[in-house]
Short mmCIF file of C-alpha atoms and ligand atoms in Angstrom, two decimals:
data_model
loop_
_atom_site.label_atom_id
_atom_site.label_comp_id
_atom_site.label_asym_id
_atom_site.label_seq_id
_atom_site.Cartn_x
_atom_site.Cartn_y
_atom_site.Cartn_z
CA MET P 187 -191.08 65.44 -16.38
CA SER P 188 -190.23 65.85 -19.89
CA ALA P 189 -192.80 66.97 -22.42
CA LYS P 190 -194.00 64.93 -25.16
CA ILE P 191 -193.10 66.66 -28.42
CA ILE P 192 -196.24 67.36 -30.91
CA SER P 193 -194.62 67.18 -34.31
CA GLY P 194 -196.25 69.71 -36.79
CA LYS P 195 -194.07 68.03 -39.39
CA GLU P 196 -195.56 64.71 -38.88
CA VAL P 197 -199.29 65.84 -38.43
CA SER P 198 -199.23 68.34 -41.37
CA ALA P 199 -197.97 65.49 -43.56
CA GLN P 200 -200.96 63.38 -42.46
CA VAL P 201 -203.43 66.41 -43.16
CA LYS P 202 -201.85 66.91 -46.65
CA GLU P 203 -202.09 63.25 -47.30
CA ARG P 204 -205.87 63.27 -46.37
CA VAL P 205 -206.53 66.44 -48.38
CA LYS P 206 -204.73 65.31 -51.49
CA ALA P 207 -206.72 61.93 -51.37
CA GLU P 208 -209.89 63.95 -51.08
CA ALA P 209 -208.85 66.37 -53.73
CA ASP P 210 -208.20 63.41 -56.31
CA ILE P 211 -211.61 62.17 -55.72
CA PHE P 212 -213.22 65.52 -56.23
CA THR P 213 -211.24 66.12 -59.56
CA ALA P 214 -211.96 62.56 -60.87
CA LYS P 215 -215.77 63.28 -60.10
CA THR P 216 -215.99 67.03 -61.33
CA GLY P 217 -212.90 67.50 -63.66
CA ILE P 218 -212.08 70.47 -61.40
CA VAL P 219 -208.44 71.00 -60.12
CA PRO P 220 -208.35 73.17 -57.06
CA GLY P 221 -206.57 76.46 -57.70
CA LEU P 222 -205.07 78.87 -55.30
CA ALA P 223 -203.99 82.54 -56.24
CA VAL P 224 -201.25 83.92 -53.99
CA ILE P 225 -200.53 87.71 -54.24
CA ILE P 226 -197.49 89.18 -52.61
CA VAL P 227 -196.68 92.88 -52.67
CA GLY P 228 -193.16 94.24 -52.02
CA GLU P 229 -190.05 92.35 -51.08
CA ASP P 230 -190.50 91.43 -47.43
CA PRO P 231 -188.11 88.41 -47.12
CA ALA P 232 -190.21 86.42 -44.56
CA SER P 233 -193.30 86.67 -46.81
CA GLN P 234 -191.26 85.51 -49.84
CA ILE P 235 -190.35 82.15 -47.81
CA TYR P 236 -194.20 81.65 -46.94
CA VAL P 237 -195.20 82.38 -50.49
CA ARG P 238 -192.68 79.84 -51.73
CA ASN P 239 -193.79 77.18 -49.34
CA LYS P 240 -197.35 77.75 -50.37
CA HIS P 241 -196.50 77.31 -53.92
CA LYS P 242 -194.50 74.07 -53.08
CA SER P 243 -197.51 72.71 -51.14
CA CYS P 244 -199.82 73.32 -53.93
CA ALA P 245 -197.56 71.51 -56.32
CA GLU P 246 -197.66 68.48 -53.92
CA MET P 247 -201.28 68.45 -53.69
CA GLY P 248 -201.57 68.68 -57.56
CA PHE P 249 -203.29 71.96 -57.07
CA LYS P 250 -202.99 74.93 -59.77
CA SER P 251 -201.23 77.68 -58.25
CA PHE P 252 -201.17 81.34 -59.42
CA GLN P 253 -198.54 83.58 -58.21
CA TYR P 254 -198.67 87.50 -58.37
CA ALA P 255 -195.54 89.21 -57.15
CA LEU P 256 -196.40 92.99 -57.33
CA PRO P 257 -193.89 95.70 -56.75
CA GLU P 258 -193.76 97.58 -53.56
CA THR P 259 -195.08 100.86 -55.28
CA THR P 260 -198.49 98.99 -56.32
CA SER P 261 -201.41 101.11 -55.40
CA GLU P 262 -204.50 100.06 -53.38
CA SER P 263 -206.66 100.31 -56.39
CA GLU P 264 -204.23 98.33 -58.65
CA LEU P 265 -204.39 95.58 -56.01
CA LEU P 266 -208.33 95.82 -55.72
CA GLU P 267 -208.38 95.49 -59.57
CA LEU P 268 -206.42 92.26 -59.57
CA ILE P 269 -208.68 90.78 -56.64
CA ASP P 270 -211.70 91.71 -58.66
CA LYS P 271 -210.14 89.81 -61.67
CA LEU P 272 -209.34 86.79 -59.56
CA ASN P 273 -212.83 86.81 -57.88
CA ASN P 274 -214.17 86.35 -61.50
CA ASP P 275 -211.68 83.76 -62.56
CA LYS P 276 -213.24 80.30 -62.59
CA ASP P 277 -209.80 78.52 -62.35
CA VAL P 278 -209.03 80.21 -59.01
CA HIS P 279 -210.94 78.89 -56.09
CA GLY P 280 -208.88 80.49 -53.30
CA ILE P 281 -207.33 83.92 -53.09
CA LEU P 282 -204.72 84.69 -50.40
CA VAL P 283 -203.09 88.17 -50.13
CA GLN P 284 -199.88 87.87 -48.06
CA MET P 285 -199.57 90.14 -45.21
CA PRO P 286 -198.13 92.61 -44.15
CA LEU P 287 -199.03 94.77 -47.07
CA PRO P 288 -196.77 98.17 -47.75
CA LYS P 289 -197.85 101.20 -45.95
CA GLY P 290 -200.39 103.06 -47.87
CA ILE P 291 -202.65 100.09 -48.64
CA ASN P 292 -205.47 99.45 -46.26
CA GLU P 293 -205.38 95.89 -45.34
CA ASN P 294 -209.14 95.87 -44.33
CA ALA P 295 -210.04 97.08 -47.83
CA VAL P 296 -208.13 94.28 -49.37
CA ILE P 297 -209.51 91.62 -47.16
CA ASN P 298 -213.16 93.05 -47.66
CA ALA P 299 -212.59 92.83 -51.50
CA ILE P 300 -212.09 89.20 -51.69
CA ASN P 301 -215.12 87.17 -52.39
CA PRO P 302 -215.92 85.30 -49.14
CA LYS P 303 -216.33 81.89 -50.87
CA LYS P 304 -212.61 82.32 -52.15
CA ASP P 305 -211.28 83.66 -48.73
CA VAL P 306 -209.05 80.72 -47.92
CA ASP P 307 -207.30 82.74 -45.08
CA ALA P 308 -210.91 83.14 -43.48
CA PHE P 309 -210.11 86.72 -42.70
CA HIS P 310 -213.30 88.29 -44.33
CA PRO P 311 -215.72 89.86 -41.84
CA GLU P 312 -218.30 87.53 -43.20
CA ASN P 313 -216.22 84.28 -42.52
CA VAL P 314 -215.21 85.76 -39.10
CA GLY P 315 -218.73 86.03 -38.31
CA HIS P 316 -219.48 82.49 -39.44
CA ILE P 317 -216.64 81.37 -37.31
CA MET P 318 -218.11 83.37 -34.06
CA ILE P 319 -221.36 81.56 -34.78
CA GLY P 320 -219.69 78.11 -35.26
CA ASP P 321 -221.22 77.56 -38.71
CA TYR P 322 -218.36 77.94 -41.17
CA SER P 323 -216.70 76.74 -44.37
CA PHE P 324 -213.22 78.06 -43.58
CA LEU P 325 -211.29 78.48 -40.50
CA PRO P 326 -207.97 80.49 -40.53
CA GLY P 327 -204.93 78.23 -41.10
CA THR P 328 -203.00 78.77 -37.78
CA PRO P 329 -205.56 78.28 -35.23
CA ALA P 330 -207.21 75.58 -37.27
CA GLY P 331 -203.66 74.01 -37.33
CA VAL P 332 -203.46 74.25 -33.62
CA MET P 333 -206.73 72.53 -33.08
CA GLU P 334 -205.55 69.61 -35.49
CA LEU P 335 -202.37 69.28 -33.36
CA LEU P 336 -204.46 69.03 -30.17
CA ALA P 337 -206.79 66.41 -31.82
CA SER P 338 -203.68 64.37 -33.09
CA GLU P 339 -202.78 63.65 -29.42
CA ASN P 340 -206.56 63.31 -28.44
CA ILE P 341 -206.23 66.06 -25.98
CA ASP P 342 -209.63 66.63 -24.57
CA ILE P 343 -210.45 70.41 -24.29
CA SER P 344 -213.97 70.23 -22.79
CA GLY P 345 -213.87 72.02 -19.33
CA LYS P 346 -210.21 72.64 -19.45
CA LYS P 347 -208.68 75.98 -18.60
CA CYS P 348 -207.23 77.43 -21.88
CA VAL P 349 -205.24 80.51 -21.94
CA VAL P 350 -204.24 82.31 -25.24
CA ILE P 351 -201.75 85.12 -25.08
CA GLY P 352 -202.38 87.38 -27.93
CA ARG P 353 -205.44 88.87 -29.38
CA SER P 354 -204.76 89.44 -33.08
CA ASN P 355 -207.50 88.83 -35.59
CA ILE P 356 -205.57 86.25 -37.38
CA VAL P 357 -204.33 84.17 -34.48
CA GLY P 358 -205.29 85.03 -30.98
CA LYS P 359 -209.00 85.87 -31.35
CA PRO P 360 -209.97 82.92 -33.69
CA MET P 361 -207.83 80.60 -31.66
CA ALA P 362 -209.86 81.45 -28.41
CA MET P 363 -213.07 81.04 -30.30
CA LEU P 364 -212.09 77.67 -31.64
CA LEU P 365 -211.05 76.49 -28.17
CA LEU P 366 -214.63 77.85 -26.74
CA HIS P 367 -216.40 75.91 -29.51
CA LYS P 368 -214.56 72.77 -28.04
CA HIS P 369 -216.02 73.87 -24.63
CA GLY P 370 -212.72 75.13 -23.14
CA THR P 371 -212.92 77.77 -20.41
CA VAL P 372 -210.92 80.46 -22.38
CA THR P 373 -208.93 83.52 -21.08
CA ILE P 374 -207.30 85.86 -23.55
CA CYS P 375 -204.22 87.64 -22.41
CA HIS P 376 -202.49 90.54 -24.15
CA SER P 377 -200.04 93.39 -23.50
CA ARG P 378 -202.29 95.16 -20.96
CA THR P 379 -202.93 92.16 -18.93
CA LYS P 380 -202.00 92.36 -15.26
CA ASP P 381 -199.90 89.83 -13.60
CA LEU P 382 -199.88 87.48 -16.69
CA PRO P 383 -197.83 84.70 -15.06
CA SER P 384 -200.55 84.23 -12.36
CA ILE P 385 -203.09 83.48 -15.18
CA THR P 386 -200.82 81.34 -17.60
CA ARG P 387 -199.78 79.18 -14.61
CA GLU P 388 -203.54 78.03 -14.25
CA ALA P 389 -203.72 77.01 -17.92
CA ASP P 390 -204.25 73.36 -18.80
CA ILE P 391 -203.66 74.45 -22.38
CA LEU P 392 -201.60 77.24 -23.03
CA VAL P 393 -201.38 78.94 -26.58
CA ALA P 394 -198.49 81.56 -27.03
CA ALA P 395 -199.04 83.83 -30.15
CA ILE P 396 -197.08 86.98 -29.13
CA GLY P 397 -194.08 87.38 -31.35
CA LYS P 398 -191.60 87.71 -28.53
CA LEU P 399 -188.58 85.32 -28.38
CA GLY P 400 -188.65 82.94 -25.39
CA PHE P 401 -191.33 85.04 -23.67
CA VAL P 402 -193.09 82.20 -21.97
CA THR P 403 -190.74 80.85 -19.19
CA ALA P 404 -191.12 77.62 -17.21
CA ASP P 405 -192.32 79.49 -14.15
CA MET P 406 -195.19 80.76 -16.22
CA VAL P 407 -196.43 77.07 -16.94
CA LYS P 408 -198.26 74.56 -14.85
CA GLU P 409 -196.73 71.11 -14.55
CA GLY P 410 -198.02 68.93 -17.16
CA ALA P 411 -199.75 71.64 -19.14
CA VAL P 412 -200.20 71.56 -23.02
CA VAL P 413 -197.97 74.24 -24.50
CA ILE P 414 -198.42 75.44 -28.02
CA ASP P 415 -196.11 77.72 -29.40
CA VAL P 416 -197.21 79.85 -32.31
CA GLY P 417 -194.47 82.51 -32.33
CA ILE P 418 -191.89 82.79 -35.16
CA ASN P 419 -189.01 84.84 -34.04
CA ARG P 420 -185.29 85.21 -35.07
CA THR P 421 -182.45 84.62 -32.47
CA PRO P 422 -179.62 87.15 -32.79
CA GLU P 423 -177.71 84.23 -34.38
CA GLY P 424 -180.50 84.13 -37.20
CA LYS P 425 -182.20 80.92 -36.03
CA VAL P 426 -185.96 80.68 -35.99
CA ARG P 427 -187.44 80.15 -32.42
CA GLY P 428 -190.76 80.59 -30.80
CA ASP P 429 -192.45 82.58 -28.10
CA VAL P 430 -191.61 79.66 -25.49
CA ASP P 431 -188.40 79.13 -23.70
CA TYR P 432 -188.38 75.59 -25.24
CA GLU P 433 -185.92 73.75 -23.24
CA ALA P 434 -187.00 74.83 -19.87
CA VAL P 435 -190.79 74.52 -20.44
CA ALA P 436 -190.30 71.12 -22.09
CA GLY P 437 -188.97 69.99 -18.81
CA LYS P 438 -192.26 70.91 -17.04
CA ALA P 439 -195.05 70.68 -19.56
CA GLY P 440 -196.96 67.53 -20.45
CA TYR P 441 -197.00 68.34 -24.27
CA ILE P 442 -195.11 70.98 -26.37
CA THR P 443 -194.85 72.06 -29.78
CA PRO P 444 -191.39 72.90 -31.30
CA VAL P 445 -190.17 75.82 -33.43
CA PRO P 446 -189.71 75.24 -36.13
CA GLY P 447 -191.69 72.04 -37.13
CA GLY P 448 -194.62 72.93 -34.76
CA VAL P 449 -197.57 75.20 -35.75
CA GLY P 450 -195.73 76.57 -39.01
CA PRO P 451 -196.19 73.56 -41.21
CA MET P 452 -199.92 73.12 -39.93
CA THR P 453 -200.72 76.54 -41.15
CA ILE P 454 -199.92 75.67 -44.84
CA ALA P 455 -201.52 72.20 -44.72
CA MET P 456 -204.93 73.92 -43.45
CA LEU P 457 -204.44 76.30 -46.18
CA MET P 458 -204.50 73.36 -48.78
CA GLN P 459 -207.69 71.93 -46.96
CA ASN P 460 -209.24 75.51 -47.47
CA THR P 461 -208.33 75.38 -50.98
CA LEU P 462 -210.11 72.33 -51.57
CA THR P 463 -213.14 73.48 -49.70
CA ALA P 464 -213.18 76.48 -51.91
CA ALA P 465 -212.98 74.43 -54.98
CA LYS P 466 -216.09 72.47 -53.65
CA LEU P 467 -218.02 75.66 -52.93
CA SER P 468 -217.46 76.84 -56.46
CA ILE P 469 -219.83 74.38 -57.64
CA GLU P 470 -222.55 74.52 -55.04
P1 NDP K 273 -199.61 90.54 -33.42
O1 NDP K 273 -198.41 91.48 -33.22
O2 NDP K 273 -200.62 90.91 -34.32
O3 NDP K 273 -200.14 90.15 -31.99
C1 NDP K 273 -199.43 89.85 -31.01
C2 NDP K 273 -200.21 89.85 -29.75
O4 NDP K 273 -199.43 89.59 -28.58
C3 NDP K 273 -201.06 91.21 -29.45
O5 NDP K 273 -202.29 90.74 -28.97
C4 NDP K 273 -200.16 91.70 -28.18
O6 NDP K 273 -201.00 92.38 -27.37
C5 NDP K 273 -199.70 90.56 -27.48
N1 NDP K 273 -198.46 90.84 -26.88
C6 NDP K 273 -197.37 91.60 -27.21
N2 NDP K 273 -196.54 91.74 -26.13
C7 NDP K 273 -197.28 91.28 -25.05
C8 NDP K 273 -196.79 91.16 -23.74
N3 NDP K 273 -195.68 91.59 -23.31
N4 NDP K 273 -197.59 90.43 -22.75
C9 NDP K 273 -198.78 90.03 -23.31
N5 NDP K 273 -199.05 89.97 -24.58
C10 NDP K 273 -198.37 90.70 -25.55
O7 NDP K 273 -199.00 89.14 -33.91
P2 NDP K 273 -199.79 87.64 -34.56
O8 NDP K 273 -201.01 87.38 -33.63
O9 NDP K 273 -199.92 88.12 -36.06
O10 NDP K 273 -198.54 86.59 -34.51
C11 NDP K 273 -198.08 86.21 -33.20
C12 NDP K 273 -196.81 85.44 -33.56
O11 NDP K 273 -197.21 84.27 -34.11
C13 NDP K 273 -195.74 86.12 -34.20
O12 NDP K 273 -194.56 85.55 -33.82
C14 NDP K 273 -196.04 85.54 -35.72
O13 NDP K 273 -194.87 85.63 -36.52
C15 NDP K 273 -196.59 84.19 -35.28
N6 NDP K 273 -197.23 83.62 -36.43
C16 NDP K 273 -197.10 82.40 -36.68
C17 NDP K 273 -197.80 81.68 -37.71
C18 NDP K 273 -197.57 80.44 -37.93
O14 NDP K 273 -197.99 79.70 -39.07
N7 NDP K 273 -196.94 79.65 -37.01
C19 NDP K 273 -198.87 82.37 -38.43
C20 NDP K 273 -199.24 83.74 -37.91
C21 NDP K 273 -198.38 84.23 -36.89
P3 NDP K 273 -201.84 93.66 -27.71
O15 NDP K 273 -203.05 93.27 -28.44
O16 NDP K 273 -202.11 94.43 -26.43
O17 NDP K 273 -200.89 94.65 -28.40
#
């Protein structure tokens, strides 16, 4: 069997088209142009690529994009001061601080400082709580993007065995919660999980968010399963690849997402959606 490829490139283009159409109507009605502020501290090359892509997407949407590239030596209080300024800037509807931050800056303090109504990453504890309850304005981009990919293929989650590998606050935990909201029977695995393959082999829907190149091998996957690869890793040759041994698993799964061109572009598309939502919240 050969898996159907779920193209994040295509689905993200559809999401962006939808967001742009909605944004145009919103702007025509209110005169408000959604604005996203992105802060990057330091010189991390991967982060710089992500920030550039976010800026490019804002331009495609016709959104305002405010970029703050701060030096590695920036102190926590300087960063908090900038966030405070942006919290009070009415042209800025969404604020995103690119992670990871340099050592010495407390990431939680930074996340907590963002006005929850402008928290387009949905990392603030208030938004995390809303997500837990199932009553939210924003969803974090990556798991929300995965849900869009599943929806694009009309993959029914209700009653399905869903296994998420990874329990980070930004991917694994919210991913599990969103699958649960859609009535999946969800198992979260992590580095202390015993006999992980015996669990993943049961999965109808398997989400890999580990950060280890080719971690999920074909023997860990059930025939016909839906396999979503969140991982972004570099091969020794410098190529971007996921957490799934793509070629082998594609021969066994029912659906699979590629890396690149799978979950990655979805994360940015969902960020654009969140920026529009934040602009709408600003007048409520
Ligand atoms: P983290 O490093 O925060 O989390 C990794 C998770 O994987 C942890 O829960 C860890 O377990 C688990 N893990 C590590 N080793 C093993 C193992 N041997 N067996 C089982 N579980 C293991 O990463 P993130 O959640 O931030 O990101 C995960 C991947 O997704 C990365 O490759 C990242 O680059 C990518 N990513 C992609 C995005 C996109 O847009 N496509 C966006 C965000 C991330 P434990 O908790 O026990 O340590």
